[in-house]
């Protein structure tokens, strides 16, 4: 796991006050880190254009030009003329060694965006938007310095300074950041960073439900009861996913006669030896209020998804001790309204996903929330985790039902709600990443089949 931060100005200030490093030293390390990346990836004499703004992000870019000068065909294009003290100083140094200016944007091997960084607020001028649009159209390997400017520049990689920023992991940012690499600023990243309740999940954080106990039987690995409603296919996919992911027994609980795979069981009530519940996938209006109440008349760990977020019963679910909620954006705004937290649109949510996850977790600190999206956000109490490894291959009906089954299987096997959400989510994306076919061809069955190859 890696730490995430709202801002890094306070971390920079700590470097000045506690480690006696100057702004100049931090900037030189930032530029050197970018230069090292370019030297390792591109041959000498490659053409590099660095587009610089008027502030310290532009100053980073000018310093980079000085470091690459002579070994590379490097030039600086000024989107805005230097204004900050450091930008003036770096420009003076660059002129002294002979770095050239570029009067226009043109084809190159490497294009570096150093217009604005994380400190920027406000709107871009039409002229600046036009420059970034032209940058995006150029055929070059594109590098963002610290963050893509205004999250409008489409980078192949973002070389970010000191630490990871939360803004880089909004769904709307995913199109722009590309790969991400953190550069040190004169001290180890572990020294530079402070405590943070926000964490970025790595695929290596995944803990699979491996069977290490030799003296065991099917009852040793839990029993998941899955509510089977109006669209029974969704609950069947969840159940198959759970069975494949280690749950010893899986029972569909419903009130209609349906055909089910032979390895699953079917019942009209929650079996007595059930260790966890899964509810909501394809539920529709199949369950009456009394039947739903009966299904929930226990204190078992629960994964809740889909239709349940539009029902009154979700408020009772919020009272449970071990519960994982897995809404997508539209379902989450319904939940926020029903819980009297906020009444917002999907667009408003997508702009401030972290804010609304925090609001929900503050009101319900015992509930584990998994907000689906391009970057999954998992929250419980004051701890927030981001899974950035999602892929558009998962944008297909049934993918979420498989995720519910994965989480349900872990709950049934004794994982706590937060562990089940984190490991279920990491497994979900890993299944998609491991799939060998075309991304558009991935189906829920493919995901379930991939479980056996983890």
Coordinates of C-alpha atoms in Angstrom, one line a residue:
X1 CA 0.0 0.0 0.0
X2 CA 1.1 3.6 -0.7
X3 CA -0.1 6.7 1.0
X4 CA -2.3 9.4 -0.7
X5 CA -2.4 13.1 0.2
X6 CA -4.8 16.0 -0.4
X7 CA -1.8 18.3 -0.9
X8 CA 2.0 18.2 -0.6
X9 CA 2.7 21.9 0.2
X10 CA 2.8 21.0 3.9
X11 CA 5.2 18.1 3.2
X12 CA 7.5 20.5 1.2
X13 CA 7.3 23.0 4.1
X14 CA 8.3 20.2 6.5
X15 CA 11.4 19.6 4.3
X16 CA 12.4 23.3 4.7
X17 CA 11.8 23.5 8.4
X18 CA 12.8 20.1 9.7
X19 CA 15.3 18.8 7.1
X20 CA 16.9 22.1 6.2
X21 CA 16.3 21.6 2.5
X22 CA 15.6 24.6 0.3
X23 CA 12.9 25.0 -2.4
X24 CA 15.8 25.1 -4.8
X25 CA 17.1 21.7 -3.6
X26 CA 13.7 20.1 -3.9
X27 CA 13.3 21.4 -7.4
X28 CA 16.7 20.2 -8.6
X29 CA 15.8 16.7 -7.3
X30 CA 12.5 16.8 -9.1
X31 CA 14.1 17.8 -12.4
X32 CA 16.9 15.2 -11.9
X33 CA 14.3 12.5 -11.4
X34 CA 12.5 13.5 -14.6
X35 CA 15.8 13.6 -16.5
X36 CA 16.8 10.2 -15.2
X37 CA 13.5 8.7 -16.5
X38 CA 14.1 10.2 -19.9
X39 CA 17.7 9.1 -20.1
X40 CA 16.7 5.6 -19.2
X41 CA 13.9 5.4 -21.8
X42 CA 15.1 7.5 -24.8
X43 CA 18.4 7.5 -26.8
X44 CA 20.7 10.5 -26.8
X45 CA 19.8 13.2 -29.3
X46 CA 16.1 12.5 -29.1
X47 CA 14.0 15.6 -29.6
X48 CA 12.4 16.8 -26.4
X49 CA 10.0 19.8 -26.1
X50 CA 9.1 21.0 -22.6
X51 CA 6.0 23.2 -22.3
X52 CA 6.4 25.4 -19.3
X53 CA 4.0 27.7 -17.4
X54 CA 4.7 30.7 -15.3
X55 CA 5.0 29.2 -11.8
X56 CA 7.0 26.5 -10.1
X57 CA 5.8 23.7 -12.2
X58 CA 7.2 25.6 -15.2
X59 CA 10.4 26.1 -13.2
X60 CA 10.7 22.3 -12.8
X61 CA 10.4 22.0 -16.6
X62 CA 13.0 24.6 -17.3
X63 CA 15.4 22.9 -14.9
X64 CA 14.8 19.7 -16.7
X65 CA 15.7 21.3 -20.0
X66 CA 19.0 22.5 -18.5
X67 CA 19.8 18.9 -17.3
X68 CA 19.0 17.4 -20.7
X69 CA 20.8 20.1 -22.7
X70 CA 23.6 18.9 -25.0
X71 CA 22.7 15.2 -24.7
X72 CA 19.3 15.8 -26.1
X73 CA 17.8 18.1 -28.7
X74 CA 15.8 19.9 -26.1
X75 CA 13.9 23.2 -26.2
X76 CA 11.4 25.0 -24.0
X77 CA 8.1 26.3 -25.2
X78 CA 6.6 28.9 -22.9
X79 CA 2.8 28.5 -22.6
X80 CA 3.1 31.4 -20.2
X81 CA 6.2 33.5 -19.4
X82 CA 7.9 33.0 -16.0
X83 CA 6.5 34.9 -13.1
X84 CA 7.5 33.0 -9.9
X85 CA 10.9 33.6 -8.3
X86 CA 12.0 30.1 -9.0
X87 CA 10.9 30.2 -12.6
X88 CA 12.9 33.3 -13.2
X89 CA 16.0 31.7 -11.6
X90 CA 15.7 28.5 -13.6
X91 CA 15.2 30.5 -16.8
X92 CA 18.4 32.4 -16.0
X93 CA 20.3 29.2 -15.4
X94 CA 18.9 27.6 -18.6
X95 CA 19.9 30.7 -20.7
X96 CA 23.4 30.6 -19.2
X97 CA 24.1 27.1 -20.5
X98 CA 22.5 27.7 -23.9
X99 CA 19.0 26.0 -23.6
X100 CA 17.0 27.2 -26.6
X101 CA 13.4 28.3 -26.8
X102 CA 10.9 26.9 -29.2
X103 CA 8.5 29.4 -30.9
X104 CA 5.9 26.7 -31.7
X105 CA 4.8 23.2 -30.9
X106 CA 6.1 20.6 -33.3
X107 CA 6.7 16.9 -33.7
X108 CA 9.1 15.5 -31.2
X109 CA 10.1 12.3 -29.5
X110 CA 9.2 13.4 -26.0
X111 CA 6.7 16.1 -25.0
X112 CA 6.7 17.3 -21.3
X113 CA 3.8 19.1 -19.8
X114 CA 5.1 21.5 -17.1
X115 CA 2.4 24.2 -17.3
X116 CA 0.7 23.9 -13.9
X117 CA 0.9 21.6 -10.9
X118 CA -1.2 20.6 -7.9
X119 CA -1.2 24.2 -6.6
X120 CA -3.2 25.5 -9.6
X121 CA -6.8 26.6 -9.0
X122 CA -9.1 28.5 -11.4
X123 CA -9.9 28.2 -15.0
X124 CA -7.6 27.9 -18.1
X125 CA -7.8 30.7 -20.7
X126 CA -8.9 29.8 -24.2
X127 CA -5.3 30.2 -25.3
X128 CA -4.0 27.8 -22.8
X129 CA -6.8 25.2 -23.6
X130 CA -5.8 25.6 -27.3
X131 CA -2.1 24.9 -26.4
X132 CA -3.0 21.7 -24.5
X133 CA -5.3 20.5 -27.2
X134 CA -2.4 20.9 -29.7
X135 CA -0.1 19.0 -27.3
X136 CA -2.6 16.2 -27.1
X137 CA -2.7 15.9 -30.9
X138 CA 1.1 15.7 -31.3
X139 CA 2.6 12.3 -31.9
X140 CA 5.1 12.0 -29.1
X141 CA 5.7 10.2 -25.8
X142 CA 3.9 12.5 -23.3
X143 CA 5.1 13.1 -19.8
X144 CA 3.2 15.1 -17.2
X145 CA 5.3 16.9 -14.6
X146 CA 3.8 16.3 -11.2
X147 CA 0.2 16.2 -12.5
X148 CA -1.3 16.6 -16.0
X149 CA -2.1 20.3 -16.3
X150 CA -5.7 20.9 -15.2
X151 CA -6.3 17.2 -15.9
X152 CA -6.6 18.2 -19.5
X153 CA -3.3 17.0 -20.9
X154 CA -3.3 13.3 -21.8
X155 CA -0.1 11.8 -20.5
X156 CA 1.5 8.4 -21.1
X157 CA 3.1 8.8 -17.7
X158 CA 2.9 11.2 -14.8
X159 CA 6.1 11.8 -12.9
X160 CA 4.8 13.1 -9.6
X161 CA 6.8 14.9 -7.0
X162 CA 7.4 13.5 -3.5
X163 CA 4.1 11.7 -2.9
X164 CA 0.9 10.5 -4.5
X165 CA -2.0 13.0 -4.7
X166 CA -5.7 12.0 -4.3
X167 CA -6.7 14.1 -7.2
X168 CA -4.8 11.7 -9.5
X169 CA -7.3 8.9 -8.6
X170 CA -10.6 10.5 -9.3
X171 CA -12.4 8.7 -12.0
X172 CA -12.2 11.7 -14.2
X173 CA -8.4 11.8 -13.9
X174 CA -7.9 8.2 -15.1
X175 CA -8.0 9.2 -18.8
X176 CA -5.2 11.7 -18.3
X177 CA -2.6 10.5 -15.8
X178 CA -1.3 7.3 -17.7
X179 CA 1.2 5.5 -15.6
X180 CA 2.4 7.0 -12.4
X181 CA 5.9 7.2 -10.9
X182 CA 6.8 9.0 -7.7
X183 CA 10.1 11.0 -7.6
X184 CA 12.1 11.6 -4.5
X185 CA 12.8 15.2 -3.5
X186 CA 16.1 15.0 -1.7
X187 CA 15.0 12.7 1.1
X188 CA 13.5 9.2 1.0
X189 CA 9.8 9.1 0.2
X190 CA 9.3 7.4 3.6
X191 CA 10.9 10.4 5.3
X192 CA 9.0 13.0 3.1
X193 CA 5.6 11.5 3.7
X194 CA 3.6 11.9 6.9
X195 CA 0.7 9.8 8.3
X196 CA -2.3 9.5 6.0
X197 CA -5.6 7.7 6.4
X198 CA -5.8 7.4 2.6
X199 CA -4.0 4.4 1.0
X200 CA -3.5 3.3 -2.6
X201 CA -3.8 -0.5 -3.0
X202 CA -1.2 -2.4 -4.9
X203 CA -1.9 -5.8 -6.5
X204 CA 0.7 -7.3 -4.2
X205 CA -1.6 -6.5 -1.2
X206 CA -4.0 -9.2 -2.3
X207 CA -4.4 -12.0 0.3
X208 CA -6.1 -15.1 -1.3
X209 CA -8.2 -17.6 0.8
X210 CA -5.6 -20.3 0.5
X211 CA -6.4 -23.6 2.2
X212 CA -3.5 -24.5 4.5
X213 CA -5.4 -26.7 7.0
X214 CA -5.2 -30.3 6.0
X215 CA -7.8 -31.6 8.4
X216 CA -10.8 -29.8 7.0
X217 CA -14.2 -30.3 5.2
X218 CA -16.7 -28.2 3.3
X219 CA -18.0 -26.8 6.5
X220 CA -14.6 -25.5 7.4
X221 CA -14.8 -22.9 4.6
X222 CA -18.2 -21.2 5.3
X223 CA -21.6 -21.2 3.8
X224 CA -22.9 -18.3 1.8
X225 CA -26.6 -17.7 1.3
X226 CA -27.4 -15.6 -1.8
X227 CA -30.8 -14.0 -2.2
X228 CA -32.2 -15.1 -5.6
X229 CA -34.7 -12.5 -6.9
X230 CA -36.4 -11.4 -10.1
X231 CA -33.3 -11.6 -12.3
X232 CA -32.0 -14.9 -11.0
X233 CA -29.1 -14.9 -13.4
X234 CA -27.4 -12.2 -11.4
X235 CA -27.6 -14.2 -8.1
X236 CA -26.4 -17.4 -9.9
X237 CA -23.3 -15.6 -11.2
X238 CA -22.6 -14.3 -7.7
X239 CA -23.1 -17.8 -6.2
X240 CA -20.8 -19.5 -8.8
X241 CA -18.2 -16.8 -8.2
X242 CA -18.4 -17.4 -4.4
X243 CA -18.1 -21.2 -4.8
X244 CA -15.1 -20.9 -7.1
X245 CA -13.5 -18.4 -4.6
X246 CA -13.4 -20.9 -1.8
X247 CA -16.8 -20.8 0.0
X248 CA -17.4 -24.4 1.1
X249 CA -21.1 -24.2 0.5
X250 CA -23.3 -21.8 -1.5
X251 CA -27.1 -21.8 -1.3
X252 CA -29.5 -19.7 -3.4
X253 CA -32.5 -18.5 -1.3
X254 CA -35.6 -17.7 -3.2
X255 CA -39.3 -18.4 -3.7
X256 CA -39.6 -19.2 -7.4
X257 CA -38.8 -22.5 -9.1
X258 CA -35.6 -21.9 -11.2
X259 CA -33.0 -24.0 -12.9
X260 CA -29.7 -23.8 -11.2
X261 CA -26.2 -25.2 -11.8
X262 CA -25.9 -28.6 -10.1
X263 CA -23.1 -27.5 -7.8
X264 CA -25.3 -25.0 -6.1
X265 CA -28.1 -25.6 -3.6
X266 CA -31.6 -23.9 -3.4
X267 CA -33.7 -23.2 -0.4
X268 CA -36.7 -21.1 0.6
X269 CA -35.0 -19.9 3.8
X270 CA -31.5 -19.1 5.0
X271 CA -29.8 -22.4 6.0
X272 CA -29.0 -22.8 9.7
X273 CA -25.3 -23.2 9.1
X274 CA -25.0 -20.1 7.0
X275 CA -21.9 -17.9 7.8
X276 CA -22.6 -14.9 5.5
X277 CA -25.3 -13.4 3.3
X278 CA -25.3 -11.8 -0.2
X279 CA -28.3 -9.6 -1.1
X280 CA -29.4 -7.3 -3.9
X281 CA -28.0 -8.8 -7.2
X282 CA -31.0 -9.0 -9.5
X283 CA -33.3 -8.8 -6.5
X284 CA -36.0 -6.7 -8.2
X285 CA -39.4 -7.0 -6.5
X286 CA -39.3 -10.7 -6.0
X287 CA -39.0 -10.6 -2.2
X288 CA -41.9 -9.2 -0.2
X289 CA -41.1 -6.9 2.7
X290 CA -41.8 -9.8 5.1
X291 CA -39.6 -12.2 3.1
X292 CA -36.8 -9.7 3.0
X293 CA -37.2 -9.2 6.8
X294 CA -37.0 -12.9 7.3
X295 CA -33.8 -13.2 5.2
X296 CA -32.2 -10.5 7.3
X297 CA -33.4 -11.7 10.7
X298 CA -29.9 -12.6 11.9
X299 CA -26.6 -10.9 12.6
X300 CA -24.6 -12.6 9.9
X301 CA -22.0 -10.7 7.8
X302 CA -23.6 -9.3 4.7
X303 CA -22.6 -8.1 1.2
X304 CA -25.3 -5.8 -0.2
X305 CA -25.5 -4.6 -3.8
X306 CA -27.6 -3.3 -6.6
X307 CA -31.4 -3.1 -6.1
X308 CA -31.2 -3.0 -2.3
X309 CA -30.0 0.6 -2.4
X310 CA -33.3 1.8 -3.8
X311 CA -35.3 0.0 -1.0
X312 CA -36.2 1.1 2.6
X313 CA -34.6 -2.1 3.9
X314 CA -31.1 -0.6 3.3
X315 CA -31.6 1.5 6.4
X316 CA -31.9 -1.6 8.5
X317 CA -28.9 -3.1 6.8
X318 CA -26.9 0.0 7.9
X319 CA -27.4 -1.1 11.5
X320 CA -25.6 -4.4 11.1
X321 CA -22.0 -4.7 12.5
X322 CA -20.3 -6.6 9.6
X323 CA -21.7 -5.3 6.3
X324 CA -20.1 -4.4 2.9
X325 CA -22.0 -2.1 0.5
X326 CA -21.0 -2.1 -3.2
X327 CA -23.0 0.6 -5.0
X328 CA -22.1 2.1 -8.3
X329 CA -22.5 5.9 -8.7
X330 CA -26.3 6.0 -9.4
X331 CA -26.9 3.6 -6.5
X332 CA -24.7 5.5 -4.2
X333 CA -26.6 8.8 -4.8
X334 CA -29.8 6.9 -4.0
X335 CA -28.2 5.6 -0.8
X336 CA -26.9 9.1 0.2
X337 CA -30.5 10.5 -0.2
X338 CA -32.1 7.7 1.7
X339 CA -29.6 8.0 4.5
X340 CA -30.2 11.8 4.6
X341 CA -26.6 12.6 3.9
X342 CA -26.9 14.5 0.6
X343 CA -29.1 14.9 -2.4
X344 CA -26.8 15.2 -5.4
X345 CA -26.5 14.2 -9.1
X346 CA -24.2 11.6 -10.5
X347 CA -22.1 14.4 -12.0
X348 CA -21.7 16.1 -8.6
X349 CA -20.7 12.8 -7.1
X350 CA -18.1 12.1 -9.8
X351 CA -16.4 15.4 -9.2
X352 CA -16.1 14.8 -5.5
X353 CA -16.2 11.1 -4.9
X354 CA -13.8 11.2 -1.9
X355 CA -15.9 13.9 -0.2
X356 CA -19.1 11.9 -0.3
X357 CA -17.4 8.6 0.7
X358 CA -16.0 10.5 3.7
X359 CA -19.4 11.9 4.6
X360 CA -21.0 8.5 4.4
X361 CA -18.3 6.8 6.5
X362 CA -18.5 9.5 9.1
X363 CA -22.2 8.9 9.6
X364 CA -21.8 5.1 9.4
X365 CA -18.3 4.3 10.7
X366 CA -19.0 0.6 11.3
X367 CA -20.1 0.0 7.6
X368 CA -17.6 -0.8 4.9
X369 CA -18.4 1.0 1.7
X370 CA -17.0 0.0 -1.7
X371 CA -17.9 2.7 -4.3
X372 CA -17.5 1.2 -7.8
X373 CA -15.9 3.2 -10.6
X374 CA -12.8 3.4 -12.8
X375 CA -10.9 3.8 -9.5
X376 CA -12.7 1.9 -6.7
X377 CA -12.9 3.7 -3.4
X378 CA -13.3 1.5 -0.2
X379 CA -14.0 3.3 3.1
X380 CA -14.7 2.3 6.7
X381 CA -14.6 4.9 9.5
X382 CA -11.7 7.2 8.8
X383 CA -9.8 4.8 6.6
X384 CA -10.0 5.1 2.9
X385 CA -8.5 2.8 0.3
X386 CA -8.3 3.3 -3.5
X387 CA -8.0 0.4 -6.0
X388 CA -6.7 2.0 -9.2
X389 CA -6.2 -1.2 -11.2
X390 CA -9.6 -1.3 -12.8
X391 CA -10.0 -1.8 -16.5
X392 CA -12.7 -0.9 -19.1
X393 CA -12.9 -4.7 -19.7
X394 CA -15.0 -4.8 -16.5
X395 CA -17.6 -2.4 -18.0
X396 CA -20.1 -5.2 -18.8
X397 CA -23.3 -6.4 -17.2
X398 CA -22.6 -9.1 -14.6
X399 CA -19.1 -8.0 -13.6
X400 CA -20.5 -6.5 -10.4
X401 CA -22.4 -9.7 -9.6
X402 CA -19.1 -11.6 -9.7
X403 CA -17.5 -9.0 -7.4
X404 CA -20.4 -9.5 -4.9
X405 CA -19.7 -13.3 -5.0
X406 CA -16.0 -12.8 -4.3
X407 CA -16.7 -10.6 -1.3
X408 CA -19.4 -12.9 -0.1
X409 CA -17.1 -15.9 -0.3
X410 CA -14.5 -14.1 1.8
X411 CA -17.1 -13.0 4.4
X412 CA -18.3 -16.6 4.6
X413 CA -14.7 -17.8 5.2
X414 CA -14.2 -15.5 8.1
X415 CA -12.7 -12.3 6.6
X416 CA -13.8 -9.1 8.3
X417 CA -15.9 -6.8 6.2
X418 CA -13.0 -4.4 5.3
X419 CA -10.6 -7.3 4.4
X420 CA -13.3 -8.9 2.3
X421 CA -14.0 -5.7 0.4
X422 CA -10.3 -5.0 -0.2
X423 CA -9.3 -8.5 -1.2
X424 CA -12.5 -9.0 -3.2
X425 CA -11.9 -5.8 -5.2
X426 CA -8.2 -6.6 -5.8
X427 CA -9.1 -10.1 -7.0
X428 CA -11.8 -8.7 -9.3
X429 CA -9.4 -6.4 -11.2
X430 CA -6.7 -9.1 -11.2
X431 CA -9.1 -11.5 -12.9
X432 CA -9.7 -9.0 -15.6
X433 CA -6.1 -8.1 -16.1
X434 CA -5.2 -11.8 -16.3
X435 CA -7.8 -12.5 -19.0
X436 CA -6.0 -13.3 -22.3
X437 CA -8.8 -12.3 -24.7
X438 CA -9.7 -8.9 -26.2
X439 CA -10.9 -6.5 -23.5
X440 CA -14.3 -6.0 -25.1
X441 CA -14.9 -9.8 -25.0
X442 CA -14.6 -10.3 -21.3
X443 CA -17.8 -11.9 -19.7
X444 CA -18.7 -12.8 -16.1
X445 CA -18.1 -16.5 -17.0
X446 CA -14.6 -15.5 -18.1
X447 CA -14.0 -13.8 -14.7
X448 CA -15.2 -16.8 -12.8
X449 CA -13.1 -19.2 -14.9
X450 CA -10.0 -17.0 -14.2
X451 CA -10.4 -17.5 -10.5
X452 CA -8.9 -21.0 -10.8
X453 CA -5.7 -19.6 -12.3
X454 CA -4.9 -17.0 -9.6

